Short mmCIF file of C-alpha atoms in Angstrom, two decimals:
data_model
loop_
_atom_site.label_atom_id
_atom_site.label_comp_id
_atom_site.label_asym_id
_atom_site.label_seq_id
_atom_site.Cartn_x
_atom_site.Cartn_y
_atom_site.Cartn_z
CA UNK K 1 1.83 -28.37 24.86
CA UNK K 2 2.84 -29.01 20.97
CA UNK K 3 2.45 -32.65 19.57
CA UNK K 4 5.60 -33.94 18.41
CA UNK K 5 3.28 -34.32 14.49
CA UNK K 6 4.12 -30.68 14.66
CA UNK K 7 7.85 -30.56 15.57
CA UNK K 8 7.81 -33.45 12.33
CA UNK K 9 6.11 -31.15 9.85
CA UNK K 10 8.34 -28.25 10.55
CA UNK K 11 11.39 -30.49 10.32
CA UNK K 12 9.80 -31.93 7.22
CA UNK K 13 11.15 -28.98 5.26
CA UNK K 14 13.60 -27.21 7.47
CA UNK K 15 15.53 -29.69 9.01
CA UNK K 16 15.93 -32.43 5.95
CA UNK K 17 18.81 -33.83 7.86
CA UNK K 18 17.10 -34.37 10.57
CA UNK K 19 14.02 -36.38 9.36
CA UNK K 20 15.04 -39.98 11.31
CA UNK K 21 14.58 -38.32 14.59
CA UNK K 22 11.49 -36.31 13.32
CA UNK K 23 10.13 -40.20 12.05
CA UNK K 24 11.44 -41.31 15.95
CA UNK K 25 8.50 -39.04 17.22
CA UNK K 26 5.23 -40.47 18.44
CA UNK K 27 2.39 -38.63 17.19
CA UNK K 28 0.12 -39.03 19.99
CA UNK K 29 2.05 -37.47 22.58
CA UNK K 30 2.10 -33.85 23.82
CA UNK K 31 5.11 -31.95 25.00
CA UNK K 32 4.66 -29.80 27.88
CA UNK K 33 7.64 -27.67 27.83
CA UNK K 34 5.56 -24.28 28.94
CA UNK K 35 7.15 -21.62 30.94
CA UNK K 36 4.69 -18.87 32.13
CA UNK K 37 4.90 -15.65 34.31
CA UNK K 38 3.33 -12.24 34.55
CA UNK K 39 4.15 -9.06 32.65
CA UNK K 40 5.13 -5.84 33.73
CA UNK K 41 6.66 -3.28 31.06
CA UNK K 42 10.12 -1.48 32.08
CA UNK K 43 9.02 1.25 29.21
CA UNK K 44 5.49 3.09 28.95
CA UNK K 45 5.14 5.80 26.18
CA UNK K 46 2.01 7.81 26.62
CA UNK K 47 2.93 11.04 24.76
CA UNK K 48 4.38 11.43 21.61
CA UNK K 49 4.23 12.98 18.05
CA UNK K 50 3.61 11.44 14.60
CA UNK K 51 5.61 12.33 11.46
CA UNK K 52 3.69 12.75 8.57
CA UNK K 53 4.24 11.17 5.46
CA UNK K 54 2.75 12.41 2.26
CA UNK K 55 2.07 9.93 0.15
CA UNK K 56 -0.22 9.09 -3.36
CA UNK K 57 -3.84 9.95 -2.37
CA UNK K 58 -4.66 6.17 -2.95
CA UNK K 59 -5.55 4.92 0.83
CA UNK K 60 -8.92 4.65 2.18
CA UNK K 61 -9.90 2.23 4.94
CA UNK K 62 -7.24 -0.45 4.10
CA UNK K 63 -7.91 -3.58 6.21
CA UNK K 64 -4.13 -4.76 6.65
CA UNK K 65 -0.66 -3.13 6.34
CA UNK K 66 2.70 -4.62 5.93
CA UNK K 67 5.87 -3.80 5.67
CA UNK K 68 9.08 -5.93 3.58
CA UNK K 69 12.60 -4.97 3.86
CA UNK K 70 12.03 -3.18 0.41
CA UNK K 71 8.24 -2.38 0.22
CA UNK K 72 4.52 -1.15 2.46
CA UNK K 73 2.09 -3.12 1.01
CA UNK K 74 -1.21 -2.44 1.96
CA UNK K 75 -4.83 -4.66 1.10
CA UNK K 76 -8.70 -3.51 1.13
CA UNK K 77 -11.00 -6.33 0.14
CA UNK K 78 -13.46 -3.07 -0.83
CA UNK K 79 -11.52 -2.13 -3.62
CA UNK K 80 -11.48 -3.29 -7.32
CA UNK K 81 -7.56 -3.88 -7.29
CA UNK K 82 -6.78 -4.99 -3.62
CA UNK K 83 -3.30 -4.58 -3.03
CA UNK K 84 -1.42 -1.21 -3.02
CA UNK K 85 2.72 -0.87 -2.72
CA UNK K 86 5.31 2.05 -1.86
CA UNK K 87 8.58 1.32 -2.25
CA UNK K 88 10.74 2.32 1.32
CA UNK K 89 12.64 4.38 2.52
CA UNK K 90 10.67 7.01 0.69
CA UNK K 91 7.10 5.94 0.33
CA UNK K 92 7.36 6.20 -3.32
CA UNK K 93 3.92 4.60 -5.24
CA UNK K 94 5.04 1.91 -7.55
CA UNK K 95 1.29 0.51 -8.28
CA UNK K 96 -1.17 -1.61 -8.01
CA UNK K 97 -1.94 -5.45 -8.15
CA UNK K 98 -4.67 -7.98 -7.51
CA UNK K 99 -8.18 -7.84 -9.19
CA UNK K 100 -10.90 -9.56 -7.68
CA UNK K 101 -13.22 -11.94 -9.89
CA UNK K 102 -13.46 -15.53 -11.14
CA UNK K 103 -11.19 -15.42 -13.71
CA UNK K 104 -7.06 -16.90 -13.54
CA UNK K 105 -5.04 -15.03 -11.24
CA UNK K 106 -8.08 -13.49 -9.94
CA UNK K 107 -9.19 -13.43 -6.35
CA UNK K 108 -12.50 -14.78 -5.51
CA UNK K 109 -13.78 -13.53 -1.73
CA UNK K 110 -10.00 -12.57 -1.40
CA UNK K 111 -8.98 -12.50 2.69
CA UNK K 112 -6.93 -10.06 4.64
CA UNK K 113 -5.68 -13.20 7.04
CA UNK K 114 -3.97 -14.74 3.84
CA UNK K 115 -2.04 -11.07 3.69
CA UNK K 116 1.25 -12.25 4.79
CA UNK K 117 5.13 -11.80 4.88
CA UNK K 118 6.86 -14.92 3.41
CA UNK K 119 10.38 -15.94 2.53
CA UNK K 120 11.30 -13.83 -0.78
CA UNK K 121 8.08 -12.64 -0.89
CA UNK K 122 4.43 -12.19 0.28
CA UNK K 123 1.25 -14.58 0.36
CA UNK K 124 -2.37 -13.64 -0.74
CA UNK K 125 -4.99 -15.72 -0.90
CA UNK K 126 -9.06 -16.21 -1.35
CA UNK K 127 -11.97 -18.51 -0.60
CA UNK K 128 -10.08 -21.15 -2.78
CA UNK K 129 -6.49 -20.66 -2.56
CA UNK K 130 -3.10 -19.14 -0.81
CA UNK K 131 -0.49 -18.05 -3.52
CA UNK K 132 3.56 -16.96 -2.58
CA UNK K 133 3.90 -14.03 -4.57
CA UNK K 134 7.78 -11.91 -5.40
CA UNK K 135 7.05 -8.67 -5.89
CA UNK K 136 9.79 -7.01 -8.38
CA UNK K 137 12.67 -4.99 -6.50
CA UNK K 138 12.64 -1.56 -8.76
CA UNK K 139 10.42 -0.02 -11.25
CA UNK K 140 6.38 -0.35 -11.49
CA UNK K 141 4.51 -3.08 -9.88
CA UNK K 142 1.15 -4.30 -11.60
CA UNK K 143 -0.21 -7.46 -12.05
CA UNK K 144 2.05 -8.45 -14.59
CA UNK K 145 5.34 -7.65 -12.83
CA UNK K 146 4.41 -9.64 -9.68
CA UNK K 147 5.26 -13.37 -10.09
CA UNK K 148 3.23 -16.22 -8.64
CA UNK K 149 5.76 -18.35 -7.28
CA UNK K 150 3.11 -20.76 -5.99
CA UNK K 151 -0.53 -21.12 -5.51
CA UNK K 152 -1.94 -24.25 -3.39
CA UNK K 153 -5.25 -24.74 -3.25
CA UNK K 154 -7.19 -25.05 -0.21
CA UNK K 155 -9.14 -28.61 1.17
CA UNK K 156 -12.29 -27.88 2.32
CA UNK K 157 -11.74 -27.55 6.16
CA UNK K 158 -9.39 -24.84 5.42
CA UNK K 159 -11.78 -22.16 3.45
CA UNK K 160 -12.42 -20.86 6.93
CA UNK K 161 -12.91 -17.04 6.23
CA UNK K 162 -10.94 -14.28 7.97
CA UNK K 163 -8.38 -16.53 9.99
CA UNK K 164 -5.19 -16.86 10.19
CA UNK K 165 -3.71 -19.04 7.02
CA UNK K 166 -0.30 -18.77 6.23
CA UNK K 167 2.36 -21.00 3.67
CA UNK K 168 5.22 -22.37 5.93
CA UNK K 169 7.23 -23.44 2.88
CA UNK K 170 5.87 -24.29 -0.98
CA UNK K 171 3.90 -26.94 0.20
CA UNK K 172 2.96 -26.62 3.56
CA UNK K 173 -0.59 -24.42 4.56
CA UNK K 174 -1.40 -23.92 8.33
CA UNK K 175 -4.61 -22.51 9.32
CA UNK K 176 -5.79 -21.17 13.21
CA UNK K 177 -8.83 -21.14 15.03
CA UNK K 178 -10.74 -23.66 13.53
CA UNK K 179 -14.35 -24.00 15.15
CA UNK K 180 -14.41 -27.83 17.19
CA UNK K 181 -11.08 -28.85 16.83
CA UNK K 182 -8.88 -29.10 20.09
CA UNK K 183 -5.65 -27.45 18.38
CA UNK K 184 -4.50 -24.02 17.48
CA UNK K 185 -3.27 -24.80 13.96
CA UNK K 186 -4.05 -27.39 11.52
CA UNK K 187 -1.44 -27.92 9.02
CA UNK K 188 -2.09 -29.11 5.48
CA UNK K 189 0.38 -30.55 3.47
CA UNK K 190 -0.38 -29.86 -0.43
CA UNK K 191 2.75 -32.38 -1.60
CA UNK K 192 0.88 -35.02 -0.55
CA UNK K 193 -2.50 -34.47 1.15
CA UNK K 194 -1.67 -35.19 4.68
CA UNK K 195 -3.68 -32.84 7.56
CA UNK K 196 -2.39 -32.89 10.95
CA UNK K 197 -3.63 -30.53 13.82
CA UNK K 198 -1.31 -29.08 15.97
CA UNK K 199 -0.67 -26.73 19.05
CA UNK K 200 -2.67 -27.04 22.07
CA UNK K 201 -5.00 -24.57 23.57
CA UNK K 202 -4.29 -23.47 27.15
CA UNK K 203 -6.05 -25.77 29.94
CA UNK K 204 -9.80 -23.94 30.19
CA UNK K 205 -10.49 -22.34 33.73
CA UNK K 206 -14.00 -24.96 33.77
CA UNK K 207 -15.21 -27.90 31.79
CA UNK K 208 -15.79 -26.90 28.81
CA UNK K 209 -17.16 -28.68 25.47
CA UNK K 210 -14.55 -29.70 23.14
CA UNK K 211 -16.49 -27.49 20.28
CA UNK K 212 -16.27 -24.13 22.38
CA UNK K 213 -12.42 -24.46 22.74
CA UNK K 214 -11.86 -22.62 19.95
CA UNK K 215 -14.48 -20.09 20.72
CA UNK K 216 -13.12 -19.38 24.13
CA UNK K 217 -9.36 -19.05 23.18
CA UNK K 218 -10.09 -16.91 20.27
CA UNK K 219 -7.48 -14.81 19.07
CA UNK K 220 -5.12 -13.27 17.10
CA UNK K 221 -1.91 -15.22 15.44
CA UNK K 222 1.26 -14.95 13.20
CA UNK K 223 4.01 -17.11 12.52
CA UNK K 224 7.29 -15.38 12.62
CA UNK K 225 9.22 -14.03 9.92
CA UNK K 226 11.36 -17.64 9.81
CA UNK K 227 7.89 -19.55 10.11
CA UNK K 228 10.04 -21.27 13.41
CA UNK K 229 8.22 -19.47 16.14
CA UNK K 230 3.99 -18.84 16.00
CA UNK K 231 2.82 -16.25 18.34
CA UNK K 232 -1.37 -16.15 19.96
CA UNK K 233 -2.12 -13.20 21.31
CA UNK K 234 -5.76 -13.96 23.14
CA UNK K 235 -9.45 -11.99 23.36
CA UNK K 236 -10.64 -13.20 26.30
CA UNK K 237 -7.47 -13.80 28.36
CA UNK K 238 -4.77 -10.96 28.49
CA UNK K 239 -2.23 -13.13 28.01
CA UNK K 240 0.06 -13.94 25.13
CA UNK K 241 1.80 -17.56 24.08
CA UNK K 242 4.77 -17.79 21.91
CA UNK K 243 5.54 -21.62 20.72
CA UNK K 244 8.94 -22.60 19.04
CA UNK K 245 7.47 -25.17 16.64
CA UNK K 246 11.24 -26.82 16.45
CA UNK K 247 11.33 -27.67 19.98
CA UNK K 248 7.93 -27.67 21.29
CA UNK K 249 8.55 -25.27 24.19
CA UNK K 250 5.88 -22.55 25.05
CA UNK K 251 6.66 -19.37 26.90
CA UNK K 252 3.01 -17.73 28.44
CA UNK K 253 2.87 -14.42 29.30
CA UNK K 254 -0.21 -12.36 31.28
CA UNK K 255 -0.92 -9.02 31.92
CA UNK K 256 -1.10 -8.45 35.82
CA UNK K 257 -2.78 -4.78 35.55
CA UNK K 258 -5.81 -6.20 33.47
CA UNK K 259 -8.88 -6.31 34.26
CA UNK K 260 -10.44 -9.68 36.13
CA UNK K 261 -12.55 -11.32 33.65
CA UNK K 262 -16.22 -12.54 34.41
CA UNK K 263 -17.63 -15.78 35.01
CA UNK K 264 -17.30 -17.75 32.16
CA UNK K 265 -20.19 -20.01 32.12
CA UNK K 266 -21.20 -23.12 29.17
CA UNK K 267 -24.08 -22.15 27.43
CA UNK K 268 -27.06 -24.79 27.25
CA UNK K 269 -27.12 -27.37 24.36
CA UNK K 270 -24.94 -25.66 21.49
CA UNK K 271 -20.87 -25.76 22.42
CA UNK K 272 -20.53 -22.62 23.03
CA UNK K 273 -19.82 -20.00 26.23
CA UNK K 274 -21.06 -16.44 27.14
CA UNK K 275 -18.56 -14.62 24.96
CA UNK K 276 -21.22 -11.87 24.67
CA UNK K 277 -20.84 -11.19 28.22
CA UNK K 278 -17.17 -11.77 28.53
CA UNK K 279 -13.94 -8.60 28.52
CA UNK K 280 -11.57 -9.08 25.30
CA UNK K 281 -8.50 -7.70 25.43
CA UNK K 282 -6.32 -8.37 22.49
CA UNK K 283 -7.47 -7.60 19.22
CA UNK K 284 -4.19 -8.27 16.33
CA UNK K 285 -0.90 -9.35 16.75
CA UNK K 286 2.10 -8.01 14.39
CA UNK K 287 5.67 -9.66 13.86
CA UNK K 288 8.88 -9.10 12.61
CA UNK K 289 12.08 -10.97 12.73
CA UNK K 290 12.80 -9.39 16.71
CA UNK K 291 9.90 -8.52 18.22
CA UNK K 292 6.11 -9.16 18.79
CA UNK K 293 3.46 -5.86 18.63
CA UNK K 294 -0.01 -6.81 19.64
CA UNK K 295 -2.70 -4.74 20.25
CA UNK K 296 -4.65 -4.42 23.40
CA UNK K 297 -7.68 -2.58 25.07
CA UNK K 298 -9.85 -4.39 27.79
CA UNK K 299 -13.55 -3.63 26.77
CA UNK K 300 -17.10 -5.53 27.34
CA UNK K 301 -20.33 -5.92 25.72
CA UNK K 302 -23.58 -4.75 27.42
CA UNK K 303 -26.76 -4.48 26.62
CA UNK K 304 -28.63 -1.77 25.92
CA UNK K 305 -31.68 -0.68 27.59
CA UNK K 306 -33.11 2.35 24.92
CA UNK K 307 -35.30 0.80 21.89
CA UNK K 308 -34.31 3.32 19.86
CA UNK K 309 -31.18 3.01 19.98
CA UNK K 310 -29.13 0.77 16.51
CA UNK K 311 -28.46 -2.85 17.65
CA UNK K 312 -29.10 -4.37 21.33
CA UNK K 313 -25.41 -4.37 22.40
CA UNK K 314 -22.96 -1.73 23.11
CA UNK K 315 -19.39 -2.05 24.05
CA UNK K 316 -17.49 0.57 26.74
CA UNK K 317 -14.01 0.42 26.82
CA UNK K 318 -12.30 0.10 30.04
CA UNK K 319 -9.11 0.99 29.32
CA UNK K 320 -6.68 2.89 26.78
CA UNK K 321 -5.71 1.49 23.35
CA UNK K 322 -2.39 0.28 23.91
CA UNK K 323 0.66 -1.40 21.62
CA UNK K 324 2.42 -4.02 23.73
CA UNK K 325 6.27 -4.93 22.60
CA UNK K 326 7.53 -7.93 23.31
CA UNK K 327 10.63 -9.79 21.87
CA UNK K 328 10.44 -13.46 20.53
CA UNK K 329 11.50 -15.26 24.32
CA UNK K 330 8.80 -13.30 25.89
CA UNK K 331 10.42 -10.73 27.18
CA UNK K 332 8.06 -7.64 27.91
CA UNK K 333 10.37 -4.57 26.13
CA UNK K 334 7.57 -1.65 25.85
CA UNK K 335 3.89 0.08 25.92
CA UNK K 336 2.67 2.63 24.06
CA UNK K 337 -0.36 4.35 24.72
CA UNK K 338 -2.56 4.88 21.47
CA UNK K 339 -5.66 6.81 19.99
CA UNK K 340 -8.26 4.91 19.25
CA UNK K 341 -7.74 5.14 15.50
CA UNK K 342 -4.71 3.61 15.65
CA UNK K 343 -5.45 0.05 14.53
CA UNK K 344 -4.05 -0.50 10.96
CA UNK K 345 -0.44 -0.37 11.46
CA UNK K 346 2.40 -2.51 10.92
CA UNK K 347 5.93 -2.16 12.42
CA UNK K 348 8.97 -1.23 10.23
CA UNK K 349 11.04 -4.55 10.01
CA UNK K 350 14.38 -2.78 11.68
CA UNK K 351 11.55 -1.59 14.60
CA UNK K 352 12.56 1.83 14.35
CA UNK K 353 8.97 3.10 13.99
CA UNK K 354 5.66 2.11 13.15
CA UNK K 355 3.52 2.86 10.24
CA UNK K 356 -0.10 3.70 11.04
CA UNK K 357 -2.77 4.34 8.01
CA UNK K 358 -5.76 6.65 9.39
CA UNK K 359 -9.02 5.67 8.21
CA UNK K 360 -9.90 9.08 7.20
CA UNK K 361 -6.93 10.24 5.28
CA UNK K 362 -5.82 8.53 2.49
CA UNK K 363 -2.26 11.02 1.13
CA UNK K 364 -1.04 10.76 4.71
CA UNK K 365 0.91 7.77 6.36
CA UNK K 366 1.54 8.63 9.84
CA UNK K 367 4.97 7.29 11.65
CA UNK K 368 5.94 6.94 15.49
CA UNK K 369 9.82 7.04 15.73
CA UNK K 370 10.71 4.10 18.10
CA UNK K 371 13.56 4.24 21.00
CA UNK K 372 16.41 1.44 20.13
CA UNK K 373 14.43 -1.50 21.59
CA UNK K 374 18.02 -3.43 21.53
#
């Protein structure tokens, strides 16, 4: 269910000629234009063989990878200068940009959720702010070849750490999971200071404290390429939800071979459930302009029972690693069966492979050659 306040602020600046019947639009109703049904994948892939593709030796451990129509980008908030880029089809290094500090046009506690495709460009951001940055076409990239097209500073209910937070247009920031609210998204507009929370959560299976919604639907998110369509792909529910945030309709999808998930139970006093005890089973969600790639492995937390061993909880897997493809109406297109090192990856944006960075290697990119998926 999407509250029509939503459908108004994407209107706001996509549909100008629209804006009377965006103003028509109450904003305390809810839509409930959800269609939902079960998944089963006509495709599986569980063997196959990566290309390698020598590259600079300038990788190691990046926490996010994306890919333009021009450029792979890649970020590690461990590094002095955050943000690497190879110019495609050819991997070629063009340089580095993004130095982290206090100083302008440096990055103070810089965030991989900010790391995002954008219209023209790319957005970054910090503890503070979210900027739209163009990278330049041809020759070197550095930090003073990349423009800032435009930074908007965070309010205070948005410097939320490692969560989604995207720029919808120039003026226009909209965060996920935010701890005690009852929406998905809240949506700041910088042009003139108005916050509106938007996107319902799925009804819980029990009663549940308004302050542990978020913590029981948490998840992964993107918007899509277009910023029309924002996908959730959940931990503790193997399910995805894809919302068009022009019309308010919500298509649900669940995973019918997953395992049953436990009892979820309140705990006593503090908002919160027994997500210690609980299966997750998506971890990160990836987009381009045609098709959805999240990431999914059932596991659960135990405890364990030798002193000696580091920390009090373990995790087992009980499942394989697996890339699930689905296009933007929720149509189920493909599995893939992966090793568990395959976690940093991004899709190509014509989905004829995917790009994996190993967190060992750091002069190799490793591809998987995709089937047409039209």
């Amino acid at each position: 269910m999407i509250q029509n306040s939503l459908i108004f602020i994407h209107m706001k600046f996509i549909f100008l000629l629209l804006i009377l019947l965006a103003f028509s639009c109450s904003r305390g109703e809810e839509i409930d234009r959800s269609q939902s049904s079960d998944v089963e994948f006509p495709v599986s892939i569980t063997e196959f063989t990566l290309d390698k593709v020598q590259i600079a030796n300038v990788l190691f451990k990046e926490n996010k990878i994306l890919t333009s129509d021009n450029h792979l980008i890649s970020m590690n908030i461990n590094s002095d200068t955050l943000f690497r880029v190879f110019e495609l089809p050819n991997y070629t290094y063009k340089g580095a940009f993004g130095v982290q500090g206090q100083g302008p046009n440096e990055y103070y506690y810089p965030e991989s959720a900010s790391f995002n495709l954008a219209k023209g460009g790319i957005t970054t951001g910090d503890l503070k702010t979210v900027r739209l940055l163009k990278l330049p076409l041809s020759g070197k990239v550095n930090d003073q070849r990349v423009k800032t097209v435009n930074t908007i500073k965070k309010p205070s209910n948005l410097q939320l750490g490692n969560k989604l937070i995207d720029i919808l247009d120039g003026t226009i920031l909209c965060a996920s999971q935010i701890r005690g609210t009852k929406k998905h998204l809240i949506c700041y507009d910088s042009s003139d200071n108005t916050l509106i929370d938007s996107v319902s959560f799925p009804s819980p299976p029990i009663p549940i404290h308004k302050n542990a919604l978020a913590n029981l639907f948490i998840n992964s998110a993107s918007f899509s390429n277009d910023k029309d369509k924002f996908v959730v792909a959940y931990s503790m529910f193997p399910m995805i939800r894809i919302v068009d945030l022009k019309t308010g309709s919500t298509i649900t999808k669940t995973l019918k071979s997953a395992p049953a998930q436990k009892e979820i139970k309140m705990m006593p006093g503090n908002g919160t459930i027994n997500s210690i005890e609980l299966i997750s089973y998506y971890s990160s969600v990836k987009v381009t302009s045609k098709y959805i790639y999240a990431i999914y492995q059932p596991k659960e937390r135990f405890k364990k029972e030798l002193l000696n061993e580091s920390g009090n909880i373990g995790t087992r897997t009980l499942g394989p690693r697996e890339l699930h493809v689905f296009d933007w109406e929720g149509n189920p297109i493909l599995k893939i069966e992966q090793e568990d090192w395959m976690y940093t990856l991004t899709p190509l944006q014509d989905d004829s492979g995917i790009i994996y960075v190993h967190p060992e290697v750091s002069n190799f990119l490793f591809r998987l050659n995709l089937p047409n998926l039209n």
